[in-house]
mmCIF file of C-alpha atoms and ligand atoms in Angstrom:
data_model
loop_
_atom_site.group_PDB
_atom_site.id
_atom_site.type_symbol
_atom_site.label_atom_id
_atom_site.label_comp_id
_atom_site.label_asym_id
_atom_site.label_seq_id
_atom_site.Cartn_x
_atom_site.Cartn_y
_atom_site.Cartn_z
ATOM 1 C CA MET E 407 0.000 0.000 0.000
ATOM 2 C CA ALA E 408 1.370 3.414 -0.938
ATOM 3 C CA TRP E 409 1.614 5.954 1.821
ATOM 4 C CA PRO E 410 -0.784 8.897 1.255
ATOM 5 C CA SER E 411 0.589 12.435 1.335
ATOM 6 C CA VAL E 412 -0.171 14.482 4.401
ATOM 7 C CA VAL E 413 -1.654 17.947 4.178
ATOM 8 C CA ASP E 414 0.766 20.383 5.780
ATOM 9 C CA VAL E 415 -1.146 22.919 7.820
ATOM 10 C CA SER E 416 1.823 24.035 9.922
ATOM 11 C CA SER E 417 3.245 27.509 9.760
ATOM 12 C CA SER E 418 6.806 28.631 9.487
ATOM 13 C CA ILE E 419 8.684 29.497 12.671
ATOM 14 C CA PRO E 420 11.872 31.571 12.194
ATOM 15 C CA LEU E 421 15.182 29.730 12.462
ATOM 16 C CA ALA E 422 16.635 29.601 15.957
ATOM 17 C CA THR E 423 19.400 32.069 16.743
ATOM 18 C CA THR E 424 21.245 29.818 19.189
ATOM 19 C CA TYR E 425 21.885 26.103 19.603
ATOM 20 C CA SER E 426 20.012 26.065 22.953
ATOM 21 C CA GLN E 427 16.965 27.621 21.375
ATOM 22 C CA ALA E 428 16.976 25.077 18.556
ATOM 23 C CA ARG E 429 17.533 22.220 20.997
ATOM 24 C CA GLN E 430 14.713 23.334 23.301
ATOM 25 C CA ARG E 431 12.270 23.530 20.422
ATOM 26 C CA PHE E 432 13.303 20.089 19.188
ATOM 27 C CA LEU E 433 12.964 18.495 22.628
ATOM 28 C CA THR E 434 9.575 20.144 23.189
ATOM 29 C CA GLU E 435 8.207 19.050 19.824
ATOM 30 C CA ALA E 436 9.610 15.554 20.312
ATOM 31 C CA ARG E 437 7.903 15.141 23.678
ATOM 32 C CA ASP E 438 4.649 16.682 22.446
ATOM 33 C CA SER E 439 4.554 14.233 19.557
ATOM 34 C CA GLY E 440 5.041 11.266 21.887
ATOM 35 C CA ALA E 441 8.564 10.448 20.741
ATOM 36 C CA THR E 442 11.028 8.631 22.954
ATOM 37 C CA VAL E 443 14.017 10.920 23.523
ATOM 38 C CA ALA E 444 17.571 9.984 24.461
ATOM 39 C CA SER E 445 20.282 12.596 25.007
ATOM 40 C CA TYR E 446 23.978 11.826 24.660
ATOM 41 C CA LEU E 447 26.097 14.490 26.360
ATOM 42 C CA HIS E 448 29.099 15.942 24.585
ATOM 43 C CA PRO E 449 32.213 16.508 26.729
ATOM 44 C CA ALA E 450 32.637 20.179 25.741
ATOM 45 C CA ARG E 451 30.495 23.233 26.478
ATOM 46 C CA GLY E 452 28.882 25.575 24.002
ATOM 47 C CA LEU E 453 29.404 29.228 23.118
ATOM 48 C CA GLU E 454 27.124 30.297 25.974
ATOM 49 C CA ASP E 455 28.658 27.698 28.276
ATOM 50 C CA GLU E 456 25.570 25.577 27.754
ATOM 51 C CA GLU E 457 25.375 21.779 27.748
ATOM 52 C CA LEU E 458 25.925 20.152 24.374
ATOM 53 C CA ALA E 459 24.342 16.891 23.316
ATOM 54 C CA ILE E 460 23.191 14.742 20.473
ATOM 55 C CA ASP E 461 19.462 14.280 21.049
ATOM 56 C CA VAL E 462 17.714 11.359 19.419
ATOM 57 C CA ALA E 463 13.913 11.365 19.095
ATOM 58 C CA GLU E 464 12.282 8.156 17.999
ATOM 59 C CA LEU E 465 8.753 7.310 16.924
ATOM 60 C CA GLY E 466 7.275 3.953 16.006
ATOM 61 C CA PRO E 467 7.847 0.337 17.019
ATOM 62 C CA ASP E 468 11.212 -0.558 18.605
ATOM 63 C CA ASP E 469 11.306 -3.711 16.538
ATOM 64 C CA ALA E 470 10.352 -2.165 13.189
ATOM 65 C CA THR E 471 12.288 -3.748 10.355
ATOM 66 C CA ASP E 472 12.335 -0.472 8.409
ATOM 67 C CA VAL E 473 13.924 2.606 9.960
ATOM 68 C CA VAL E 474 14.050 6.139 8.582
ATOM 69 C CA VAL E 475 16.884 8.227 10.050
ATOM 70 C CA VAL E 476 16.951 12.009 9.568
ATOM 71 C CA VAL E 477 20.132 13.723 10.749
ATOM 72 C CA SER E 478 20.826 17.416 11.366
ATOM 73 C CA GLY E 479 24.000 19.306 12.175
ATOM 74 C CA THR E 480 26.646 16.984 10.717
ATOM 75 C CA HIS E 481 28.198 20.305 9.778
ATOM 76 C CA GLY E 482 27.359 22.175 13.004
ATOM 77 C CA VAL E 483 26.026 25.512 11.750
ATOM 78 C CA GLU E 484 24.039 23.767 9.027
ATOM 79 C CA GLY E 485 21.907 22.470 11.890
ATOM 80 C CA TYR E 486 20.034 25.771 12.210
ATOM 81 C CA CYS E 487 18.154 24.742 9.093
ATOM 82 C CA GLY E 488 18.142 20.989 9.754
ATOM 83 C CA SER E 489 16.876 21.385 13.296
ATOM 84 C CA ALA E 490 14.032 23.661 12.169
ATOM 85 C CA LEU E 491 12.972 21.058 9.599
ATOM 86 C CA GLN E 492 13.054 18.241 12.155
ATOM 87 C CA SER E 493 11.080 20.253 14.735
ATOM 88 C CA ARG E 494 8.474 21.380 12.249
ATOM 89 C CA TRP E 495 8.023 17.837 11.000
ATOM 90 C CA LEU E 496 7.472 16.627 14.561
ATOM 91 C CA GLU E 497 4.929 19.375 15.087
ATOM 92 C CA CYS E 498 2.927 19.014 11.911
ATOM 93 C CA CYS E 499 3.449 15.600 10.483
ATOM 94 C CA ALA E 500 4.656 13.053 13.007
ATOM 95 C CA ALA E 501 1.137 11.958 13.942
ATOM 96 C CA ASP E 502 0.343 11.127 10.311
ATOM 97 C CA ARG E 503 3.446 9.049 9.636
ATOM 98 C CA PRO E 504 3.165 5.382 8.615
ATOM 99 C CA HIS E 505 3.008 3.434 11.855
ATOM 100 C CA ASP E 506 4.730 0.240 10.808
ATOM 101 C CA MET E 507 8.201 1.784 10.572
ATOM 102 C CA ALA E 508 10.440 3.643 13.000
ATOM 103 C CA VAL E 509 11.342 7.268 12.386
ATOM 104 C CA VAL E 510 14.476 8.447 14.161
ATOM 105 C CA LEU E 511 15.511 12.094 14.254
ATOM 106 C CA VAL E 512 19.142 12.643 15.229
ATOM 107 C CA HIS E 513 19.497 16.253 16.355
ATOM 108 C CA ALA E 514 22.916 17.944 16.126
ATOM 109 C CA LEU E 515 25.367 15.207 15.204
ATOM 110 C CA ASN E 516 28.046 17.876 15.702
ATOM 111 C CA PRO E 517 26.580 19.924 18.553
ATOM 112 C CA TYR E 518 29.800 21.843 19.190
ATOM 113 C CA GLY E 519 29.865 23.333 15.688
ATOM 114 C CA PHE E 520 26.136 24.051 15.933
ATOM 115 C CA SER E 521 26.599 26.071 19.113
ATOM 116 C CA TRP E 522 29.807 27.806 18.037
ATOM 117 C CA VAL E 523 28.321 28.585 14.610
ATOM 118 C CA ARG E 524 30.991 26.568 12.813
ATOM 119 C CA ARG E 525 30.876 23.933 10.139
ATOM 120 C CA THR E 526 33.600 22.020 11.942
ATOM 121 C CA ASN E 527 33.679 20.338 15.328
ATOM 122 C CA GLU E 528 35.634 20.859 18.554
ATOM 123 C CA ASP E 529 38.839 19.721 16.795
ATOM 124 C CA ASN E 530 38.376 21.957 13.719
ATOM 125 C CA VAL E 531 37.477 18.724 11.940
ATOM 126 C CA ASP E 532 34.997 18.499 9.124
ATOM 127 C CA LEU E 533 32.970 15.480 10.233
ATOM 128 C CA ASN E 534 32.309 14.545 6.615
ATOM 129 C CA ARG E 535 36.040 14.156 5.954
ATOM 130 C CA ASN E 536 36.633 12.117 9.121
ATOM 131 C CA PHE E 537 35.176 8.733 8.086
ATOM 132 C CA VAL E 538 38.261 7.548 6.201
ATOM 133 C CA ASP E 539 39.894 4.196 6.980
ATOM 134 C CA TRP E 540 42.340 5.263 9.671
ATOM 135 C CA ASP E 541 44.308 2.018 9.281
ATOM 136 C CA GLN E 542 45.260 2.976 5.737
ATOM 137 C CA PRO E 543 47.566 5.745 4.507
ATOM 138 C CA LEU E 544 45.606 9.007 4.513
ATOM 139 C CA PRO E 545 44.539 10.657 1.265
ATOM 140 C CA THR E 546 46.941 13.369 0.156
ATOM 141 C CA ASN E 547 45.955 16.715 -1.316
ATOM 142 C CA PRO E 548 49.064 18.429 -2.729
ATOM 143 C CA GLY E 549 46.941 21.148 -4.360
ATOM 144 C CA TYR E 550 45.663 22.169 -0.933
ATOM 145 C CA ASP E 551 49.169 22.159 0.566
ATOM 146 C CA GLU E 552 50.212 24.736 -2.039
ATOM 147 C CA ILE E 553 47.531 27.220 -1.049
ATOM 148 C CA ALA E 554 47.066 26.408 2.639
ATOM 149 C CA GLU E 555 48.725 29.648 3.713
ATOM 150 C CA LEU E 556 46.565 31.703 1.350
ATOM 151 C CA LEU E 557 43.360 30.106 2.557
ATOM 152 C CA VAL E 558 44.036 30.662 6.239
ATOM 153 C CA PRO E 559 46.734 33.317 6.674
ATOM 154 C CA SER E 560 48.065 34.022 10.154
ATOM 155 C CA ARG E 561 46.769 37.607 10.029
ATOM 156 C CA TRP E 562 43.276 38.647 8.908
ATOM 157 C CA THR E 563 43.922 42.323 8.244
ATOM 158 C CA ASP E 564 42.515 44.246 5.289
ATOM 159 C CA ASP E 565 45.913 44.068 3.548
ATOM 160 C CA GLU E 566 46.318 40.339 4.069
ATOM 161 C CA ARG E 567 42.794 39.675 2.919
ATOM 162 C CA ALA E 568 43.299 41.747 -0.220
ATOM 163 C CA ARG E 569 46.566 39.911 -0.975
ATOM 164 C CA THR E 570 45.223 36.407 -0.392
ATOM 165 C CA ASP E 571 41.835 37.077 -2.029
ATOM 166 C CA GLY E 572 43.614 38.359 -5.134
ATOM 167 C CA LEU E 573 45.859 35.324 -5.429
ATOM 168 C CA LEU E 574 43.024 32.879 -4.793
ATOM 169 C CA LEU E 575 40.742 34.582 -7.309
ATOM 170 C CA GLU E 576 43.515 34.421 -9.895
ATOM 171 C CA MET E 577 43.801 30.711 -9.241
ATOM 172 C CA LEU E 578 40.046 30.281 -9.488
ATOM 173 C CA ALA E 579 40.007 32.027 -12.875
ATOM 174 C CA ASP E 580 42.925 29.915 -13.998
ATOM 175 C CA ARG E 581 41.685 26.485 -12.914
ATOM 176 C CA GLY E 582 37.912 26.878 -13.108
ATOM 177 C CA LEU E 583 35.424 26.556 -10.253
ATOM 178 C CA GLU E 584 35.136 22.782 -10.308
ATOM 179 C CA SER E 585 38.829 22.029 -10.008
ATOM 180 C CA PHE E 586 39.291 24.839 -7.448
ATOM 181 C CA GLN E 587 36.388 23.489 -5.378
ATOM 182 C CA GLN E 588 37.775 19.943 -5.533
ATOM 183 C CA THR E 589 41.197 21.064 -4.292
ATOM 184 C CA ILE E 590 39.839 23.114 -1.418
ATOM 185 C CA SER E 591 36.830 21.121 -0.280
ATOM 186 C CA GLY E 592 37.721 17.531 -1.246
ATOM 187 C CA GLY E 593 39.370 17.100 2.164
ATOM 188 C CA GLN E 594 42.872 17.451 3.604
ATOM 189 C CA TYR E 595 44.715 15.790 6.495
ATOM 190 C CA SER E 596 47.871 17.880 6.797
ATOM 191 C CA HIS E 597 46.711 21.322 8.001
ATOM 192 C CA PRO E 598 44.856 21.032 11.328
ATOM 193 C CA ASP E 599 44.122 24.766 11.336
ATOM 194 C CA GLY E 600 42.899 24.793 7.745
ATOM 195 C CA VAL E 601 39.527 24.367 6.090
ATOM 196 C CA PHE E 602 37.949 20.992 5.223
ATOM 197 C CA TYR E 603 40.376 19.266 7.608
ATOM 198 C CA GLY E 604 39.623 15.570 8.123
ATOM 199 C CA GLY E 605 41.389 15.107 11.473
ATOM 200 C CA ALA E 606 44.014 12.764 12.875
ATOM 201 C CA GLY E 607 41.706 9.957 14.001
ATOM 202 C CA PRO E 608 38.018 9.258 14.608
ATOM 203 C CA VAL E 609 36.405 12.219 16.406
ATOM 204 C CA TRP E 610 33.793 12.144 19.169
ATOM 205 C CA SER E 611 30.783 12.349 16.837
ATOM 206 C CA GLN E 612 32.090 9.515 14.677
ATOM 207 C CA THR E 613 32.665 7.273 17.691
ATOM 208 C CA TRP E 614 29.176 8.069 18.957
ATOM 209 C CA LEU E 615 27.557 7.429 15.574
ATOM 210 C CA ARG E 616 29.207 4.050 15.103
ATOM 211 C CA ALA E 617 28.224 2.909 18.584
ATOM 212 C CA TRP E 618 24.663 4.170 18.159
ATOM 213 C CA CYS E 619 24.214 2.459 14.779
ATOM 214 C CA ASP E 620 25.662 -0.714 16.194
ATOM 215 C CA GLN E 621 23.255 -0.735 19.100
ATOM 216 C CA ARG E 622 20.079 0.674 17.514
ATOM 217 C CA LEU E 623 20.176 -0.580 13.948
ATOM 218 C CA ALA E 624 21.375 -4.141 14.517
ATOM 219 C CA GLY E 625 18.928 -6.573 12.926
ATOM 220 C CA VAL E 626 17.076 -3.910 10.947
ATOM 221 C CA ARG E 627 16.177 -4.924 7.383
ATOM 222 C CA ARG E 628 16.111 -1.555 5.611
ATOM 223 C CA VAL E 629 17.539 1.796 6.670
ATOM 224 C CA ALA E 630 16.827 5.073 4.914
ATOM 225 C CA ILE E 631 19.108 7.961 5.838
ATOM 226 C CA ILE E 632 18.521 11.615 5.016
ATOM 227 C CA ASP E 633 21.440 13.801 6.136
ATOM 228 C CA LEU E 634 20.538 17.508 6.091
ATOM 229 C CA HIS E 635 23.042 20.046 4.773
ATOM 230 C CA THR E 636 23.165 23.646 3.559
ATOM 231 C CA GLY E 637 25.608 25.886 1.700
ATOM 232 C CA LEU E 638 25.876 24.388 -1.784
ATOM 233 C CA GLY E 639 23.766 24.894 -4.878
ATOM 234 C CA PRO E 640 21.120 27.381 -6.030
ATOM 235 C CA TRP E 641 19.240 29.390 -3.361
ATOM 236 C CA GLY E 642 16.450 27.421 -1.697
ATOM 237 C CA GLU E 643 16.866 24.347 -3.868
ATOM 238 C CA GLY E 644 17.457 20.961 -2.282
ATOM 239 C CA GLU E 645 19.747 18.590 -4.167
ATOM 240 C CA LEU E 646 19.908 14.961 -3.134
ATOM 241 C CA ILE E 647 23.493 13.729 -3.272
ATOM 242 C CA THR E 648 24.710 10.182 -2.878
ATOM 243 C CA SER E 649 28.190 8.888 -2.129
ATOM 244 C CA GLU E 650 27.446 5.841 -4.275
ATOM 245 C CA SER E 651 28.600 5.486 -7.883
ATOM 246 C CA LEU E 652 26.130 6.328 -10.611
ATOM 247 C CA ASP E 653 24.054 3.270 -11.500
ATOM 248 C CA SER E 654 25.205 1.230 -8.507
ATOM 249 C CA PRO E 655 22.269 -0.673 -6.938
ATOM 250 C CA ALA E 656 22.123 1.839 -4.068
ATOM 251 C CA HIS E 657 22.081 4.782 -6.467
ATOM 252 C CA ARG E 658 19.411 3.171 -8.623
ATOM 253 C CA ARG E 659 17.285 2.535 -5.548
ATOM 254 C CA ALA E 660 17.736 6.123 -4.342
ATOM 255 C CA SER E 661 16.696 7.425 -7.777
ATOM 256 C CA ALA E 662 13.644 5.172 -7.829
ATOM 257 C CA TRP E 663 12.586 6.530 -4.436
ATOM 258 C CA TRP E 664 13.435 10.190 -4.822
ATOM 259 C CA GLY E 665 13.788 11.043 -8.503
ATOM 260 C CA GLU E 666 16.974 12.836 -9.442
ATOM 261 C CA VAL E 667 19.846 11.942 -7.105
ATOM 262 C CA THR E 668 23.264 13.225 -8.094
ATOM 263 C CA SER E 669 26.462 11.381 -7.278
ATOM 264 C CA MET E 670 29.597 13.022 -5.957
ATOM 265 C CA VAL E 671 31.448 10.067 -7.476
ATOM 266 C CA GLY E 672 29.732 10.593 -10.829
ATOM 267 C CA GLY E 673 30.810 14.231 -10.985
ATOM 268 C CA ASP E 674 27.307 15.586 -11.650
ATOM 269 C CA SER E 675 26.777 16.915 -8.132
ATOM 270 C CA VAL E 676 27.216 20.398 -6.644
ATOM 271 C CA SER E 677 29.524 18.670 -4.177
ATOM 272 C CA ALA E 678 33.174 17.821 -4.806
ATOM 273 C CA LEU E 679 34.228 14.183 -4.448
ATOM 274 C CA LEU E 680 34.908 13.931 -0.743
ATOM 275 C CA SER E 681 37.162 11.636 1.194
ATOM 276 C CA GLY E 682 35.702 10.389 4.459
ATOM 277 C CA ASP E 683 32.038 11.361 4.315
ATOM 278 C CA TRP E 684 29.860 9.429 6.718
ATOM 279 C CA LEU E 685 27.152 8.277 4.323
ATOM 280 C CA ASP E 686 29.806 6.475 2.322
ATOM 281 C CA ALA E 687 30.815 4.598 5.472
ATOM 282 C CA ALA E 688 27.271 4.048 6.793
ATOM 283 C CA PRO E 689 26.542 0.665 5.128
ATOM 284 C CA GLY E 690 29.531 -0.721 7.047
ATOM 285 C CA PHE E 691 27.915 0.274 10.365
ATOM 286 C CA VAL E 692 24.812 -1.821 9.689
ATOM 287 C CA PRO E 693 25.999 -4.968 7.966
ATOM 288 C CA GLY E 694 23.112 -7.034 6.698
ATOM 289 C CA ALA E 695 20.771 -4.069 6.231
ATOM 290 C CA GLU E 696 19.887 -2.464 2.927
ATOM 291 C CA VAL E 697 20.950 1.162 3.297
ATOM 292 C CA THR E 698 19.499 3.861 1.058
ATOM 293 C CA SER E 699 20.932 7.257 1.826
ATOM 294 C CA ALA E 700 21.455 10.757 0.535
ATOM 295 C CA ALA E 701 22.607 14.119 1.717
ATOM 296 C CA LEU E 702 19.886 16.703 1.136
ATOM 297 C CA GLU E 703 21.851 19.851 0.341
ATOM 298 C CA PHE E 704 20.058 23.210 0.331
ATOM 299 C CA GLY E 705 21.576 26.150 -1.538
ATOM 300 C CA THR E 706 22.159 29.442 0.253
ATOM 301 C CA ILE E 707 24.586 32.021 -1.154
ATOM 302 C CA ASP E 708 27.319 31.883 -3.803
ATOM 303 C CA PRO E 709 30.287 29.540 -3.281
ATOM 304 C CA VAL E 710 32.919 32.283 -3.078
ATOM 305 C CA SER E 711 31.063 34.004 -0.217
ATOM 306 C CA VAL E 712 30.684 30.638 1.519
ATOM 307 C CA LEU E 713 34.421 30.035 1.223
ATOM 308 C CA GLN E 714 35.185 33.528 2.549
ATOM 309 C CA ALA E 715 33.067 32.788 5.628
ATOM 310 C CA LEU E 716 34.909 29.497 6.214
ATOM 311 C CA ARG E 717 38.307 31.182 5.856
ATOM 312 C CA ALA E 718 37.324 33.851 8.388
ATOM 313 C CA ASP E 719 36.091 31.165 10.789
ATOM 314 C CA ALA E 720 39.227 29.033 10.437
ATOM 315 C CA TRP E 721 41.415 32.102 11.006
ATOM 316 C CA LEU E 722 39.377 33.118 14.084
ATOM 317 C CA HIS E 723 39.834 29.727 15.742
ATOM 318 C CA ALA E 724 43.479 29.245 14.703
ATOM 319 C CA HIS E 725 44.867 32.744 15.253
ATOM 320 C CA GLY E 726 42.151 34.993 16.670
ATOM 321 C CA ASP E 727 40.014 35.058 19.803
ATOM 322 C CA PRO E 728 36.635 33.322 19.352
ATOM 323 C CA ARG E 729 35.392 35.005 22.533
ATOM 324 C CA ALA E 730 36.398 38.560 21.612
ATOM 325 C CA PRO E 731 33.532 40.966 20.796
ATOM 326 C CA ALA E 732 34.691 41.218 17.156
ATOM 327 C CA SER E 733 34.253 37.465 16.719
ATOM 328 C CA THR E 734 30.475 37.927 16.516
ATOM 329 C CA GLU E 735 30.990 39.410 13.043
ATOM 330 C CA VAL E 736 32.656 36.213 11.865
ATOM 331 C CA ARG E 737 29.866 34.084 13.311
ATOM 332 C CA ALA E 738 27.289 36.280 11.592
ATOM 333 C CA GLN E 739 29.153 35.794 8.318
ATOM 334 C CA VAL E 740 29.219 32.007 8.779
ATOM 335 C CA ARG E 741 25.586 31.840 9.761
ATOM 336 C CA GLN E 742 24.585 33.843 6.701
ATOM 337 C CA ALA E 743 26.500 31.411 4.506
ATOM 338 C CA PHE E 744 24.661 28.367 5.880
ATOM 339 C CA ALA E 745 21.232 29.587 6.987
ATOM 340 C CA ASP E 746 18.953 32.177 5.453
ATOM 341 C CA ASP E 747 16.486 33.942 7.728
ATOM 342 C CA ASP E 748 14.310 34.960 4.786
ATOM 343 C CA PRO E 749 10.951 33.180 5.365
ATOM 344 C CA ALA E 750 10.750 32.469 1.613
ATOM 345 C CA TRP E 751 13.954 30.439 1.811
ATOM 346 C CA LEU E 752 12.687 28.421 4.746
ATOM 347 C CA GLU E 753 9.374 27.746 2.978
ATOM 348 C CA ALA E 754 11.173 26.506 -0.146
ATOM 349 C CA VAL E 755 13.479 24.317 1.911
ATOM 350 C CA TRP E 756 10.603 22.975 3.996
ATOM 351 C CA ALA E 757 8.526 22.012 0.941
ATOM 352 C CA ARG E 758 11.463 20.104 -0.531
ATOM 353 C CA PHE E 759 12.237 18.385 2.773
ATOM 354 C CA LEU E 760 8.635 17.297 3.229
ATOM 355 C CA GLN E 761 8.587 15.928 -0.319
ATOM 356 C CA VAL E 762 11.696 13.818 0.295
ATOM 357 C CA VAL E 763 10.377 12.477 3.608
ATOM 358 C CA GLU E 764 7.032 11.595 2.026
ATOM 359 C CA GLN E 765 8.766 9.875 -0.879
ATOM 360 C CA THR E 766 10.754 7.831 1.621
ATOM 361 C CA PHE E 767 7.568 6.694 3.383
ATOM 362 C CA VAL E 768 5.946 5.839 0.067
ATOM 363 C CA ALA E 769 8.951 3.788 -1.027
ATOM 364 C CA LEU E 770 9.128 1.847 2.219
ATOM 365 C CA SER E 771 5.354 1.303 2.311
ATOM 366 C CA ALA E 772 5.115 -0.024 -1.242
HETATM 367 ZN ZN1 ZN Z 387 27.268 20.163 4.924
#
């Protein structure tokens, strides 16, 4: 039986301005919708010295063989959008979900970055570059090494910014956006203070995620994962991106469920080909289950402005003072790159999110 579409009668609530605000709304909506909630405390504190946690809200039978997992905040700051989508879904739509499957909302996979308004975590690590095989030699990125100093200079003065911006823009014009994006955002393991740094070993959120999957998803037959992201692609549009090769069984299944699904391996995606993204590793966490997954990536502003925000943020945490009054400007710049407070953006993003969730229910109910 196909799952019927719900009628969305909810209204838009502005994006939260702090992690605590987003978390409170999520926990309230989760409890009001009858979800079971488990909170996993993070060892660090947030920007306002608040508690940090990954909160997991779950609806449906414990022993369901099909599980839908929706994750926010893999990239910290991107959680302002992801959290709002999760909370609104709990408010408006949870009661009308199909009742034979479990729906699990993982709130703030990287709570530290969420609170500190960063894409990265407490170790300046990009969580989606951290799921490499740490027993193997690490991927190298000589192109990044060449420009590491330009990307994150030790001083962030007007002069230094003009110098480094000029050189980077020259390089962009020379190499083209795609190659430039691949070099910078593909992942690097040699500059801990840089951007798109993959780390020196599994980070806290990775360890948590593996243990949680191991415990919660053991014995499950089918797992659908939607990992919510922002910052790439046209404004307000939501592109589904898989880590699977084009025309692999998992990609074919994802396309059958959701329509167009681009592949970062196939080169047709707004994303570069990443090393160490978690969806690529996810099937290994739930051996025996059929995993169908995609990142749902919502466009915000242009890629050069996004990169400028990430450079400012990396500089602030490597060489500046993240608690100084001036640091609020950098956080505002980062937030603007990954979350748009325009209600029209949120409505567009919400409609796309709801469509993807509904398509997932339909596919699993067929
Ligand atoms: Zn992201």
